[in-house]
PDB file of C-alpha atoms and ligand atoms in Angstrom:
ATOM      1  CA  MET I   1     -17.524  13.289   2.938  1.00  0.00           C
ATOM      2  CA  ARG I   2     -13.925  13.241   1.768  1.00  0.00           C
ATOM      3  CA  ASN I   3     -13.035  16.390   3.701  1.00  0.00           C
ATOM      4  CA  LYS I   4     -14.598  14.931   6.866  1.00  0.00           C
ATOM      5  CA  LEU I   5     -12.417  11.916   6.351  1.00  0.00           C
ATOM      6  CA  VAL I   6      -9.317  14.117   6.020  1.00  0.00           C
ATOM      7  CA  ARG I   7     -10.156  15.911   9.271  1.00  0.00           C
ATOM      8  CA  LEU I   8     -10.523  12.618  10.975  1.00  0.00           C
ATOM      9  CA  LEU I   9      -7.171  11.418   9.759  1.00  0.00           C
ATOM     10  CA  ILE I  10      -5.534  14.784  11.045  1.00  0.00           C
ATOM     11  CA  ASP I  11      -7.251  14.014  14.401  1.00  0.00           C
ATOM     12  CA  LYS I  12      -5.643  10.601  14.315  1.00  0.00           C
ATOM     13  CA  GLY I  13      -2.199  12.132  13.800  1.00  0.00           C
ATOM     14  CA  ILE I  14      -1.578  12.058   9.987  1.00  0.00           C
ATOM     15  CA  ARG I  15       0.453  15.200   9.100  1.00  0.00           C
ATOM     16  CA  ASP I  16       1.856  14.731   5.580  1.00  0.00           C
ATOM     17  CA  ARG I  17       0.196  17.259   3.445  1.00  0.00           C
ATOM     18  CA  ALA I  18       0.688  15.399   0.287  1.00  0.00           C
ATOM     19  CA  VAL I  19      -0.966  12.297   1.725  1.00  0.00           C
ATOM     20  CA  LEU I  20      -3.918  14.349   3.031  1.00  0.00           C
ATOM     21  CA  LYS I  21      -4.295  16.146  -0.333  1.00  0.00           C
ATOM     22  CA  ALA I  22      -4.290  12.790  -2.169  1.00  0.00           C
ATOM     23  CA  ILE I  23      -7.042  11.332   0.136  1.00  0.00           C
ATOM     24  CA  ALA I  24      -9.097  14.585  -0.265  1.00  0.00           C
ATOM     25  CA  GLN I  25      -8.998  14.082  -4.061  1.00  0.00           C
ATOM     26  CA  ILE I  26      -9.483  10.311  -4.661  1.00  0.00           C
ATOM     27  CA  PRO I  27     -12.987   8.886  -5.168  1.00  0.00           C
ATOM     28  CA  ARG I  28     -12.535   5.944  -2.765  1.00  0.00           C
ATOM     29  CA  HIS I  29     -16.104   4.896  -3.531  1.00  0.00           C
ATOM     30  CA  LEU I  30     -15.100   3.790  -7.021  1.00  0.00           C
ATOM     31  CA  PHE I  31     -12.551   1.230  -5.433  1.00  0.00           C
ATOM     32  CA  ILE I  32     -15.279  -0.442  -3.423  1.00  0.00           C
ATOM     33  CA  ASP I  33     -17.958  -2.842  -4.404  1.00  0.00           C
ATOM     34  CA  SER I  34     -21.085  -0.678  -5.066  1.00  0.00           C
ATOM     35  CA  SER I  35     -23.040  -2.318  -2.239  1.00  0.00           C
ATOM     36  CA  PHE I  36     -20.675  -0.663   0.160  1.00  0.00           C
ATOM     37  CA  GLU I  37     -20.546   2.760  -1.531  1.00  0.00           C
ATOM     38  CA  ASP I  38     -22.292   4.565   1.463  1.00  0.00           C
ATOM     39  CA  PHE I  39     -19.360   3.534   3.652  1.00  0.00           C
ATOM     40  CA  ALA I  40     -16.581   4.563   1.317  1.00  0.00           C
ATOM     41  CA  TYR I  41     -15.516   7.666   3.478  1.00  0.00           C
ATOM     42  CA  GLN I  42     -15.728   5.949   6.838  1.00  0.00           C
ATOM     43  CA  ASP I  43     -12.363   5.045   8.342  1.00  0.00           C
ATOM     44  CA  LYS I  44     -12.930   1.337   7.800  1.00  0.00           C
ATOM     45  CA  ALA I  45     -11.524  -1.594   5.772  1.00  0.00           C
ATOM     46  CA  PHE I  46     -13.941  -3.390   3.513  1.00  0.00           C
ATOM     47  CA  PRO I  47     -14.154  -6.666   1.620  1.00  0.00           C
ATOM     48  CA  ILE I  48     -13.228  -6.699  -2.077  1.00  0.00           C
ATOM     49  CA  ALA I  49     -13.011  -9.607  -4.571  1.00  0.00           C
ATOM     50  CA  ALA I  50     -10.980 -12.850  -4.035  1.00  0.00           C
ATOM     51  CA  GLY I  51     -11.627 -12.677  -0.192  1.00  0.00           C
ATOM     52  CA  GLN I  52      -9.323  -9.599   0.182  1.00  0.00           C
ATOM     53  CA  THR I  53      -9.841  -6.172   1.716  1.00  0.00           C
ATOM     54  CA  ILE I  54      -9.251  -2.490   0.837  1.00  0.00           C
ATOM     55  CA  SER I  55      -7.178  -1.149   3.778  1.00  0.00           C
ATOM     56  CA  GLN I  56      -8.711   1.298   6.232  1.00  0.00           C
ATOM     57  CA  PRO I  57      -8.014   4.867   5.058  1.00  0.00           C
ATOM     58  CA  TYR I  58      -5.914   5.643   8.251  1.00  0.00           C
ATOM     59  CA  THR I  59      -3.695   2.677   7.546  1.00  0.00           C
ATOM     60  CA  VAL I  60      -3.204   3.784   3.901  1.00  0.00           C
ATOM     61  CA  ALA I  61      -2.348   7.289   5.132  1.00  0.00           C
ATOM     62  CA  PHE I  62      -0.006   5.992   7.910  1.00  0.00           C
ATOM     63  CA  GLN I  63       1.873   3.739   5.543  1.00  0.00           C
ATOM     64  CA  SER I  64       2.133   6.439   2.920  1.00  0.00           C
ATOM     65  CA  GLU I  65       3.399   8.966   5.390  1.00  0.00           C
ATOM     66  CA  LYS I  66       5.948   6.506   6.804  1.00  0.00           C
ATOM     67  CA  LEU I  67       7.444   6.058   3.350  1.00  0.00           C
ATOM     68  CA  ALA I  68       8.713   9.586   3.525  1.00  0.00           C
ATOM     69  CA  LEU I  69       9.087   9.968  -0.231  1.00  0.00           C
ATOM     70  CA  GLN I  70       9.057  13.007  -2.539  1.00  0.00           C
ATOM     71  CA  ALA I  71       7.112  13.560  -5.824  1.00  0.00           C
ATOM     72  CA  GLY I  72       9.002  11.878  -8.652  1.00  0.00           C
ATOM     73  CA  GLN I  73      10.566   9.125  -6.582  1.00  0.00           C
ATOM     74  CA  LYS I  74      10.037   5.457  -7.335  1.00  0.00           C
ATOM     75  CA  VAL I  75       7.921   3.277  -5.069  1.00  0.00           C
ATOM     76  CA  LEU I  76       7.023  -0.400  -5.121  1.00  0.00           C
ATOM     77  CA  GLU I  77       3.825  -1.679  -3.611  1.00  0.00           C
ATOM     78  CA  VAL I  78       3.182  -5.356  -2.813  1.00  0.00           C
ATOM     79  CA  GLY I  79      -0.588  -6.157  -2.721  1.00  0.00           C
ATOM     80  CA  THR I  80      -2.339  -3.879  -5.231  1.00  0.00           C
ATOM     81  CA  GLY I  81      -5.814  -5.136  -4.165  1.00  0.00           C
ATOM     82  CA  SER I  82      -8.483  -2.518  -4.991  1.00  0.00           C
ATOM     83  CA  GLY I  83      -5.731  -0.181  -6.282  1.00  0.00           C
ATOM     84  CA  TYR I  84      -6.700   2.639  -3.683  1.00  0.00           C
ATOM     85  CA  GLN I  85      -3.206   2.787  -1.928  1.00  0.00           C
ATOM     86  CA  ALA I  86      -1.566   2.707  -5.407  1.00  0.00           C
ATOM     87  CA  ALA I  87      -3.826   5.648  -6.393  1.00  0.00           C
ATOM     88  CA  VAL I  88      -2.858   7.587  -3.358  1.00  0.00           C
ATOM     89  CA  LEU I  89       0.897   7.212  -4.131  1.00  0.00           C
ATOM     90  CA  ALA I  90       0.193   8.089  -7.823  1.00  0.00           C
ATOM     91  CA  ALA I  91      -1.667  11.245  -6.709  1.00  0.00           C
ATOM     92  CA  MET I  92       1.400  12.121  -4.640  1.00  0.00           C
ATOM     93  CA  LYS I  93       3.173  12.131  -8.040  1.00  0.00           C
ATOM     94  CA  MET I  94       5.338   9.137  -7.291  1.00  0.00           C
ATOM     95  CA  LYS I  95       6.305   6.527  -9.969  1.00  0.00           C
ATOM     96  CA  VAL I  96       4.319   3.649  -8.778  1.00  0.00           C
ATOM     97  CA  TYR I  97       4.916  -0.050  -9.376  1.00  0.00           C
ATOM     98  CA  SER I  98       2.547  -2.563  -7.869  1.00  0.00           C
ATOM     99  CA  ILE I  99       2.411  -6.329  -7.634  1.00  0.00           C
ATOM    100  CA  GLU I 100      -0.817  -8.438  -7.088  1.00  0.00           C
ATOM    101  CA  ARG I 101      -0.904 -12.151  -6.529  1.00  0.00           C
ATOM    102  CA  GLN I 102      -4.658 -12.625  -7.245  1.00  0.00           C
ATOM    103  CA  LYS I 103      -5.462 -12.736 -10.938  1.00  0.00           C
ATOM    104  CA  GLU I 104      -9.111 -11.750 -10.429  1.00  0.00           C
ATOM    105  CA  LEU I 105      -8.094  -8.507  -8.647  1.00  0.00           C
ATOM    106  CA  PHE I 106      -5.203  -7.738 -11.101  1.00  0.00           C
ATOM    107  CA  ASP I 107      -7.599  -8.136 -13.961  1.00  0.00           C
ATOM    108  CA  ALA I 108     -10.166  -5.826 -12.354  1.00  0.00           C
ATOM    109  CA  THR I 109      -7.863  -3.183 -10.898  1.00  0.00           C
ATOM    110  CA  ARG I 110      -5.616  -2.548 -13.833  1.00  0.00           C
ATOM    111  CA  PRO I 111      -8.381  -1.186 -16.137  1.00  0.00           C
ATOM    112  CA  LEU I 112      -9.867   0.730 -13.130  1.00  0.00           C
ATOM    113  CA  LEU I 113      -6.620   2.648 -12.369  1.00  0.00           C
ATOM    114  CA  GLN I 114      -6.209   3.298 -16.125  1.00  0.00           C
ATOM    115  CA  LYS I 115      -9.774   4.545 -16.490  1.00  0.00           C
ATOM    116  CA  LEU I 116      -9.345   6.969 -13.427  1.00  0.00           C
ATOM    117  CA  GLY I 117      -6.085   8.144 -14.888  1.00  0.00           C
ATOM    118  CA  TYR I 118      -3.716   6.998 -12.212  1.00  0.00           C
ATOM    119  CA  PRO I 119      -0.412   5.973 -13.918  1.00  0.00           C
ATOM    120  CA  VAL I 120       0.629   2.749 -12.106  1.00  0.00           C
ATOM    121  CA  TYR I 121       2.761  -0.055 -13.501  1.00  0.00           C
ATOM    122  CA  MET I 122       1.021  -3.212 -12.449  1.00  0.00           C
ATOM    123  CA  LYS I 123       2.406  -6.666 -12.436  1.00  0.00           C
ATOM    124  CA  PHE I 124       0.672 -10.011 -11.761  1.00  0.00           C
ATOM    125  CA  GLY I 125       3.105 -11.967  -9.682  1.00  0.00           C
ATOM    126  CA  ASP I 126       4.605 -12.798  -6.217  1.00  0.00           C
ATOM    127  CA  GLY I 127       5.512  -9.946  -4.053  1.00  0.00           C
ATOM    128  CA  TYR I 128       8.104 -12.120  -2.187  1.00  0.00           C
ATOM    129  CA  ALA I 129      10.320 -11.719  -5.313  1.00  0.00           C
ATOM    130  CA  GLY I 130       9.814  -7.987  -5.609  1.00  0.00           C
ATOM    131  CA  LEU I 131      10.274  -6.446  -9.148  1.00  0.00           C
ATOM    132  CA  PRO I 132      14.037  -6.992  -9.901  1.00  0.00           C
ATOM    133  CA  ASN I 133      13.716  -5.603 -13.537  1.00  0.00           C
ATOM    134  CA  HIS I 134      12.572  -2.221 -12.242  1.00  0.00           C
ATOM    135  CA  ALA I 135      14.748  -2.096  -9.015  1.00  0.00           C
ATOM    136  CA  PRO I 136      16.078  -0.199  -7.167  1.00  0.00           C
ATOM    137  CA  PHE I 137      13.192   1.611  -5.478  1.00  0.00           C
ATOM    138  CA  ASP I 138      13.291   4.687  -3.240  1.00  0.00           C
ATOM    139  CA  GLY I 139      10.660   3.120  -1.082  1.00  0.00           C
ATOM    140  CA  ILE I 140       8.712  -0.195  -0.759  1.00  0.00           C
ATOM    141  CA  ILE I 141       5.339  -0.605   0.866  1.00  0.00           C
ATOM    142  CA  VAL I 142       3.711  -3.938   1.656  1.00  0.00           C
ATOM    143  CA  THR I 143       0.055  -3.969   2.151  1.00  0.00           C
ATOM    144  CA  ALA I 144      -0.470  -7.626   3.310  1.00  0.00           C
ATOM    145  CA  GLY I 145       0.644  -9.164   6.554  1.00  0.00           C
ATOM    146  CA  ALA I 146       4.008 -10.758   5.952  1.00  0.00           C
ATOM    147  CA  PRO I 147       5.219 -13.797   7.945  1.00  0.00           C
ATOM    148  CA  TYR I 148       8.822 -12.362   7.784  1.00  0.00           C
ATOM    149  CA  ILE I 149      10.696  -9.678   5.821  1.00  0.00           C
ATOM    150  CA  PRO I 150      11.511 -10.930   2.276  1.00  0.00           C
ATOM    151  CA  GLU I 151      15.183 -10.627   1.422  1.00  0.00           C
ATOM    152  CA  ALA I 152      14.464  -9.556  -2.253  1.00  0.00           C
ATOM    153  CA  LEU I 153      12.613  -6.474  -0.961  1.00  0.00           C
ATOM    154  CA  LEU I 154      15.533  -5.323   1.182  1.00  0.00           C
ATOM    155  CA  GLU I 155      17.921  -5.889  -1.735  1.00  0.00           C
ATOM    156  CA  GLN I 156      15.721  -3.789  -4.147  1.00  0.00           C
ATOM    157  CA  LEU I 157      15.659  -0.796  -1.854  1.00  0.00           C
ATOM    158  CA  LYS I 158      18.065   2.093  -2.468  1.00  0.00           C
ATOM    159  CA  VAL I 159      20.398   3.152   0.237  1.00  0.00           C
ATOM    160  CA  GLY I 160      18.507   5.818   2.194  1.00  0.00           C
ATOM    161  CA  GLY I 161      15.183   4.297   1.339  1.00  0.00           C
ATOM    162  CA  ARG I 162      12.579   2.673   3.595  1.00  0.00           C
ATOM    163  CA  LEU I 163      10.533  -0.632   3.548  1.00  0.00           C
ATOM    164  CA  VAL I 164       7.242  -0.162   5.269  1.00  0.00           C
ATOM    165  CA  ILE I 165       5.908  -3.666   6.010  1.00  0.00           C
ATOM    166  CA  PRO I 166       3.418  -5.171   8.480  1.00  0.00           C
ATOM    167  CA  VAL I 167       5.014  -8.290   9.907  1.00  0.00           C
ATOM    168  CA  GLY I 168       3.291 -11.091  11.872  1.00  0.00           C
ATOM    169  CA  GLN I 169       0.806 -13.925  11.656  1.00  0.00           C
ATOM    170  CA  ASN I 170      -2.625 -13.125  13.246  1.00  0.00           C
ATOM    171  CA  THR I 171      -1.875  -9.503  13.988  1.00  0.00           C
ATOM    172  CA  GLN I 172       1.133  -7.548  12.606  1.00  0.00           C
ATOM    173  CA  ASP I 173       3.659  -5.036  13.771  1.00  0.00           C
ATOM    174  CA  MET I 174       4.198  -2.190  11.366  1.00  0.00           C
ATOM    175  CA  ILE I 175       7.901  -2.327  10.845  1.00  0.00           C
ATOM    176  CA  VAL I 176       9.914   0.340   9.056  1.00  0.00           C
ATOM    177  CA  VAL I 177      13.305  -0.948   7.729  1.00  0.00           C
ATOM    178  CA  HIS I 178      15.699   1.943   7.055  1.00  0.00           C
ATOM    179  CA  LYS I 179      18.479   0.930   4.572  1.00  0.00           C
ATOM    180  CA  ASP I 180      21.403   2.873   5.915  1.00  0.00           C
ATOM    181  CA  GLY I 181      24.035   1.154   3.770  1.00  0.00           C
ATOM    182  CA  PRO I 182      24.431  -1.648   1.131  1.00  0.00           C
ATOM    183  CA  GLN I 183      24.234  -4.186   3.933  1.00  0.00           C
ATOM    184  CA  LYS I 184      23.191  -1.987   6.774  1.00  0.00           C
ATOM    185  CA  TYR I 185      19.581  -2.100   7.970  1.00  0.00           C
ATOM    186  CA  ARG I 186      17.822  -0.427  11.079  1.00  0.00           C
ATOM    187  CA  GLN I 187      14.301  -1.428  12.234  1.00  0.00           C
ATOM    188  CA  GLU I 188      11.557   0.685  13.843  1.00  0.00           C
ATOM    189  CA  ASN I 189       8.365  -0.823  15.241  1.00  0.00           C
ATOM    190  CA  LEU I 190       5.491   1.442  14.924  1.00  0.00           C
ATOM    191  CA  GLY I 191       2.727  -0.702  16.569  1.00  0.00           C
ATOM    192  CA  GLU I 192      -0.010  -3.205  15.825  1.00  0.00           C
ATOM    193  CA  PHE I 193      -2.145  -3.414  12.705  1.00  0.00           C
ATOM    194  CA  ARG I 194      -4.243  -6.099  11.144  1.00  0.00           C
ATOM    195  CA  PHE I 195      -3.972  -7.237   7.494  1.00  0.00           C
ATOM    196  CA  VAL I 196      -4.973 -10.056   5.208  1.00  0.00           C
ATOM    197  CA  PRO I 197      -1.982 -12.482   4.935  1.00  0.00           C
ATOM    198  CA  MET I 198       0.684 -12.128   2.327  1.00  0.00           C
ATOM    199  CA  LEU I 199       0.227 -15.418   0.421  1.00  0.00           C
ATOM    200  CA  GLN I 200       3.111 -17.802   0.025  1.00  0.00           C
ATOM    201  CA  ASN I 201       3.695 -20.493  -2.592  1.00  0.00           C
ATOM    202  CA  LYS I 202       0.247 -19.768  -4.247  1.00  0.00           C
ATOM    203  CA  ASN I 203      -0.229 -21.816  -7.352  1.00  0.00           C
ATOM    204  CA  ALA I 204      -1.634 -20.096 -10.446  1.00  0.00           C
TER     205      ALA I 204
HETATM  206  N1  LIG S   1      -3.252  -2.105  -1.017  1.00  0.00           N
HETATM  207  C1  LIG S   1      -4.475  -2.745  -1.188  1.00  0.00           C
HETATM  208  C2  LIG S   1      -4.720  -3.580  -0.018  1.00  0.00           C
HETATM  209  C3  LIG S   1      -5.257  -4.949  -0.452  1.00  0.00           C
HETATM  210  S1  LIG S   1      -5.198  -6.338   0.710  1.00  0.00           S
HETATM  211  C4  LIG S   1      -5.632  -1.606  -1.330  1.00  0.00           C
HETATM  212  O1  LIG S   1      -5.372  -0.542  -1.226  1.00  0.00           O
HETATM  213  O2  LIG S   1      -6.799  -2.143  -1.593  1.00  0.00           O
HETATM  214  C5  LIG S   1      -3.631  -7.039   0.274  1.00  0.00           C
HETATM  215  C6  LIG S   1      -3.458  -7.572  -1.109  1.00  0.00           C
HETATM  216  O3  LIG S   1      -2.269  -8.240  -1.158  1.00  0.00           O
HETATM  217  C7  LIG S   1      -4.515  -8.475  -1.617  1.00  0.00           C
HETATM  218  O4  LIG S   1      -5.103  -7.983  -2.733  1.00  0.00           O
HETATM  219  C8  LIG S   1      -3.800  -9.777  -1.856  1.00  0.00           C
HETATM  220  O5  LIG S   1      -4.323 -10.449  -2.943  1.00  0.00           O
HETATM  221  C9  LIG S   1      -2.328  -9.306  -2.110  1.00  0.00           C
HETATM  222  N2  LIG S   1      -1.291 -10.239  -1.856  1.00  0.00           N
HETATM  223  C10 LIG S   1      -1.344 -11.278  -0.874  1.00  0.00           C
HETATM  224  N3  LIG S   1      -0.179 -11.989  -1.067  1.00  0.00           N
HETATM  225  C11 LIG S   1       0.542 -11.501  -2.079  1.00  0.00           C
HETATM  226  C12 LIG S   1       1.798 -11.742  -2.639  1.00  0.00           C
HETATM  227  N4  LIG S   1       2.610 -12.797  -2.193  1.00  0.00           N
HETATM  228  N5  LIG S   1       2.316 -10.959  -3.601  1.00  0.00           N
HETATM  229  C13 LIG S   1       1.449  -9.936  -4.115  1.00  0.00           C
HETATM  230  N6  LIG S   1       0.297  -9.553  -3.583  1.00  0.00           N
HETATM  231  C14 LIG S   1      -0.206 -10.313  -2.538  1.00  0.00           C
END
Protein backbone atom coordinates (compact mmCIF):
# COMPACT_ATOMS: atom_id res chain seq x y z
CA MET A 1 0.00 0.00 0.00
CA ARG A 2 2.89 2.33 0.76
CA ASN A 3 4.51 1.61 -2.61
CA LYS A 4 1.22 2.43 -4.31
CA LEU A 5 1.08 5.74 -2.44
CA VAL A 6 4.66 6.50 -3.52
CA ARG A 7 3.76 5.84 -7.17
CA LEU A 8 0.78 8.18 -6.84
CA LEU A 9 3.05 10.91 -5.42
CA ILE A 10 5.46 10.44 -8.35
CA ASP A 11 2.48 10.79 -10.72
CA LYS A 12 1.53 14.01 -8.94
CA GLY A 13 5.03 15.41 -9.54
CA ILE A 14 7.10 14.62 -6.43
CA ARG A 15 10.69 13.92 -7.50
CA ASP A 16 12.90 14.10 -4.39
CA ARG A 17 14.20 10.56 -3.81
CA ALA A 18 14.85 11.08 -0.13
CA VAL A 19 11.23 12.20 0.37
CA LEU A 20 9.84 9.24 -1.56
CA LYS A 21 12.09 6.82 0.30
CA ALA A 22 10.94 8.19 3.66
CA ILE A 23 7.27 7.87 2.70
CA ALA A 24 7.88 4.33 1.44
CA GLN A 25 9.25 3.42 4.90
CA ILE A 26 7.05 5.19 7.42
CA PRO A 27 4.05 3.35 8.89
CA ARG A 28 1.52 6.19 8.45
CA HIS A 29 -1.24 4.00 9.89
CA LEU A 30 0.39 4.33 13.33
CA PHE A 31 -0.01 8.12 13.21
CA ILE A 32 -3.75 7.94 12.61
CA ASP A 33 -6.62 7.05 14.90
CA SER A 34 -7.14 3.29 14.57
CA SER A 35 -10.69 3.78 13.24
CA PHE A 36 -9.14 5.32 10.08
CA GLU A 37 -6.35 2.77 9.72
CA ASP A 38 -7.72 1.37 6.46
CA PHE A 39 -7.41 4.80 4.84
CA ALA A 40 -3.87 5.54 6.01
CA TYR A 41 -2.26 5.05 2.59
CA GLN A 42 -4.79 7.02 0.59
CA ASP A 43 -3.68 10.49 -0.38
CA LYS A 44 -5.99 12.18 2.11
CA ALA A 45 -5.91 14.31 5.24
CA PHE A 46 -7.60 12.87 8.35
CA PRO A 47 -8.85 14.13 11.68
CA ILE A 48 -6.56 13.60 14.70
CA ALA A 49 -7.05 14.73 18.32
CA ALA A 50 -7.86 18.30 19.42
CA GLY A 51 -9.79 19.11 16.22
CA GLN A 52 -6.58 18.96 14.12
CA THR A 53 -5.64 17.00 11.01
CA ILE A 54 -2.75 14.92 9.73
CA SER A 55 -1.78 16.52 6.42
CA GLN A 56 -2.39 14.78 3.12
CA PRO A 57 0.69 12.75 2.03
CA TYR A 58 1.03 14.85 -1.14
CA THR A 59 1.19 18.03 0.94
CA VAL A 60 3.78 16.48 3.28
CA ALA A 61 5.86 15.36 0.29
CA PHE A 62 5.50 18.72 -1.48
CA GLN A 63 6.54 20.78 1.55
CA SER A 64 9.42 18.39 2.37
CA GLU A 65 10.70 18.65 -1.20
CA LYS A 66 10.47 22.45 -1.25
CA LEU A 67 12.67 22.74 1.84
CA ALA A 68 15.51 21.45 -0.38
CA LEU A 69 17.58 20.22 2.55
CA GLN A 70 20.30 17.56 2.85
CA ALA A 71 20.82 14.86 5.46
CA GLY A 72 22.37 16.31 8.61
CA GLN A 73 20.84 19.78 8.23
CA LYS A 74 18.71 21.39 10.91
CA VAL A 75 15.00 21.93 10.33
CA LEU A 76 12.26 23.50 12.44
CA GLU A 77 8.65 22.38 12.03
CA VAL A 78 5.75 24.43 13.37
CA GLY A 79 2.71 22.23 14.11
CA THR A 80 3.85 18.74 15.13
CA GLY A 81 0.29 17.37 15.12
CA SER A 82 0.37 13.61 14.55
CA GLY A 83 4.16 13.64 14.12
CA TYR A 84 4.01 12.20 10.60
CA GLN A 85 5.67 15.18 8.87
CA ALA A 86 8.36 15.24 11.57
CA ALA A 87 8.94 11.50 11.03
CA VAL A 88 9.39 12.08 7.29
CA LEU A 89 12.06 14.73 7.94
CA ALA A 90 13.74 12.52 10.57
CA ALA A 91 13.76 9.57 8.14
CA MET A 92 15.47 11.93 5.65
CA LYS A 93 18.19 12.15 8.34
CA MET A 94 17.65 15.78 9.21
CA LYS A 95 17.99 17.15 12.73
CA VAL A 96 14.35 17.86 13.46
CA TYR A 97 12.89 20.35 15.95
CA SER A 98 9.12 20.63 16.18
CA ILE A 99 6.72 22.91 18.06
CA GLU A 100 3.11 22.06 18.95
CA ARG A 101 0.55 24.38 20.53
CA GLN A 102 -1.99 21.76 21.67
CA LYS A 103 -0.94 20.03 24.88
CA GLU A 104 -3.08 16.98 24.13
CA LEU A 105 -1.24 16.39 20.83
CA PHE A 106 2.17 17.20 22.30
CA ASP A 107 1.59 14.64 25.08
CA ALA A 108 0.45 11.94 22.64
CA THR A 109 2.96 12.49 19.85
CA ARG A 110 6.17 12.79 21.88
CA PRO A 111 6.05 9.19 23.18
CA LEU A 112 4.86 7.92 19.78
CA LEU A 113 7.87 9.36 17.91
CA GLN A 114 10.15 8.02 20.62
CA LYS A 115 8.59 4.56 20.47
CA LEU A 116 8.92 4.44 16.68
CA GLY A 117 12.54 5.56 16.89
CA TYR A 118 12.35 8.96 15.17
CA PRO A 119 14.69 11.39 16.92
CA VAL A 120 12.70 14.65 17.04
CA TYR A 121 13.23 17.41 19.59
CA MET A 122 9.69 18.43 20.54
CA LYS A 123 8.58 21.59 22.28
CA PHE A 124 5.15 22.52 23.63
CA GLY A 125 4.80 26.19 22.74
CA ASP A 126 3.83 28.85 20.24
CA GLY A 127 5.19 28.55 16.74
CA TYR A 128 4.95 32.32 16.14
CA ALA A 129 7.98 32.67 18.43
CA GLY A 130 9.98 29.91 16.74
CA LEU A 131 12.69 28.25 18.81
CA PRO A 132 15.27 30.99 19.49
CA ASN A 133 17.43 28.79 21.77
CA HIS A 134 18.08 26.34 18.92
CA ALA A 135 18.27 28.81 16.02
CA PRO A 136 19.46 29.30 13.35
CA PHE A 137 17.87 26.62 11.14
CA ASP A 138 18.76 25.51 7.61
CA GLY A 139 15.05 25.33 6.86
CA ILE A 140 11.69 26.00 8.50
CA ILE A 141 8.37 24.38 7.63
CA VAL A 142 4.97 25.53 8.90
CA THR A 143 2.15 22.97 8.72
CA ALA A 144 -0.77 25.18 9.79
CA GLY A 145 -2.34 28.04 7.83
CA ALA A 146 -0.61 31.24 8.95
CA PRO A 147 -2.46 34.59 8.74
CA TYR A 148 0.91 36.24 8.01
CA ILE A 149 4.61 35.35 7.94
CA PRO A 150 5.95 35.48 11.52
CA GLU A 151 9.01 37.73 11.81
CA ALA A 152 10.72 35.41 14.33
CA LEU A 153 10.78 32.57 11.81
CA LEU A 154 12.51 34.76 9.21
CA GLU A 155 15.11 35.80 11.78
CA GLN A 156 15.78 32.20 12.84
CA LEU A 157 16.52 31.08 9.29
CA LYS A 158 20.13 30.80 8.06
CA VAL A 159 21.17 32.78 4.99
CA GLY A 160 20.62 30.43 2.04
CA GLY A 161 17.75 28.69 3.86
CA ARG A 162 14.06 28.50 3.02
CA LEU A 163 10.85 28.97 4.96
CA VAL A 164 7.98 26.90 3.53
CA ILE A 165 4.71 28.31 4.86
CA PRO A 166 1.03 28.25 3.85
CA VAL A 167 -0.29 31.81 4.21
CA GLY A 168 -3.95 32.86 4.22
CA GLN A 169 -7.25 32.65 6.09
CA ASN A 170 -9.73 30.22 4.50
CA THR A 171 -7.40 28.79 1.91
CA GLN A 172 -3.66 29.32 1.85
CA ASP A 173 -0.99 30.05 -0.72
CA MET A 174 2.11 27.91 -0.27
CA ILE A 175 4.84 30.52 0.06
CA VAL A 176 8.54 29.74 -0.08
CA VAL A 177 10.66 32.52 1.38
CA HIS A 178 14.30 32.36 0.33
CA LYS A 179 16.70 34.10 2.70
CA ASP A 180 19.29 35.57 0.34
CA GLY A 181 21.04 37.80 2.87
CA PRO A 182 20.76 38.83 6.54
CA GLN A 183 17.91 41.23 5.64
CA LYS A 184 17.21 40.07 2.10
CA TYR A 185 14.19 37.88 1.33
CA ARG A 186 12.63 36.63 -1.87
CA GLN A 187 9.17 35.02 -2.10
CA GLU A 188 7.76 32.39 -4.40
CA ASN A 189 4.06 31.42 -4.52
CA LEU A 190 3.52 27.72 -5.26
CA GLY A 191 -0.27 27.72 -5.33
CA GLU A 192 -3.27 26.96 -3.20
CA PHE A 193 -3.53 24.49 -0.32
CA ARG A 194 -5.84 24.08 2.65
CA PHE A 195 -4.68 23.77 6.27
CA VAL A 196 -6.12 24.10 9.77
CA PRO A 197 -5.39 27.59 11.13
CA MET A 198 -2.16 28.48 12.93
CA LEU A 199 -3.56 29.49 16.32
CA GLN A 200 -2.82 32.94 17.71
CA ASN A 201 -2.86 34.06 21.35
CA LYS A 202 -4.08 30.70 22.55
CA ASN A 203 -4.29 30.46 26.34
CA ALA A 204 -2.83 27.41 28.12
N1 LIG B 1 2.52 18.34 10.66
C1 LIG B 1 1.28 17.79 11.18
C2 LIG B 1 0.09 18.59 10.72
C3 LIG B 1 -0.82 18.87 11.85
S1 LIG B 1 -2.08 20.09 11.56
C4 LIG B 1 1.17 16.32 10.85
O1 LIG B 1 1.99 15.81 10.08
O2 LIG B 1 0.29 15.66 11.38
C5 LIG B 1 -1.33 21.56 12.21
C6 LIG B 1 -0.85 21.51 13.63
O3 LIG B 1 -0.40 22.81 13.99
C7 LIG B 1 -1.91 21.14 14.65
O4 LIG B 1 -1.46 20.05 15.41
C8 LIG B 1 -2.04 22.40 15.51
O5 LIG B 1 -2.36 22.13 16.85
C9 LIG B 1 -0.68 23.03 15.34
N2 LIG B 1 -0.64 24.48 15.62
C10 LIG B 1 -1.62 25.39 15.38
N3 LIG B 1 -1.22 26.62 15.75
C11 LIG B 1 0.04 26.49 16.24
C12 LIG B 1 0.98 27.40 16.80
N4 LIG B 1 0.71 28.70 16.93
N5 LIG B 1 2.18 26.90 17.18
C13 LIG B 1 2.48 25.58 17.07
N6 LIG B 1 1.62 24.67 16.56
C14 LIG B 1 0.41 25.11 16.15
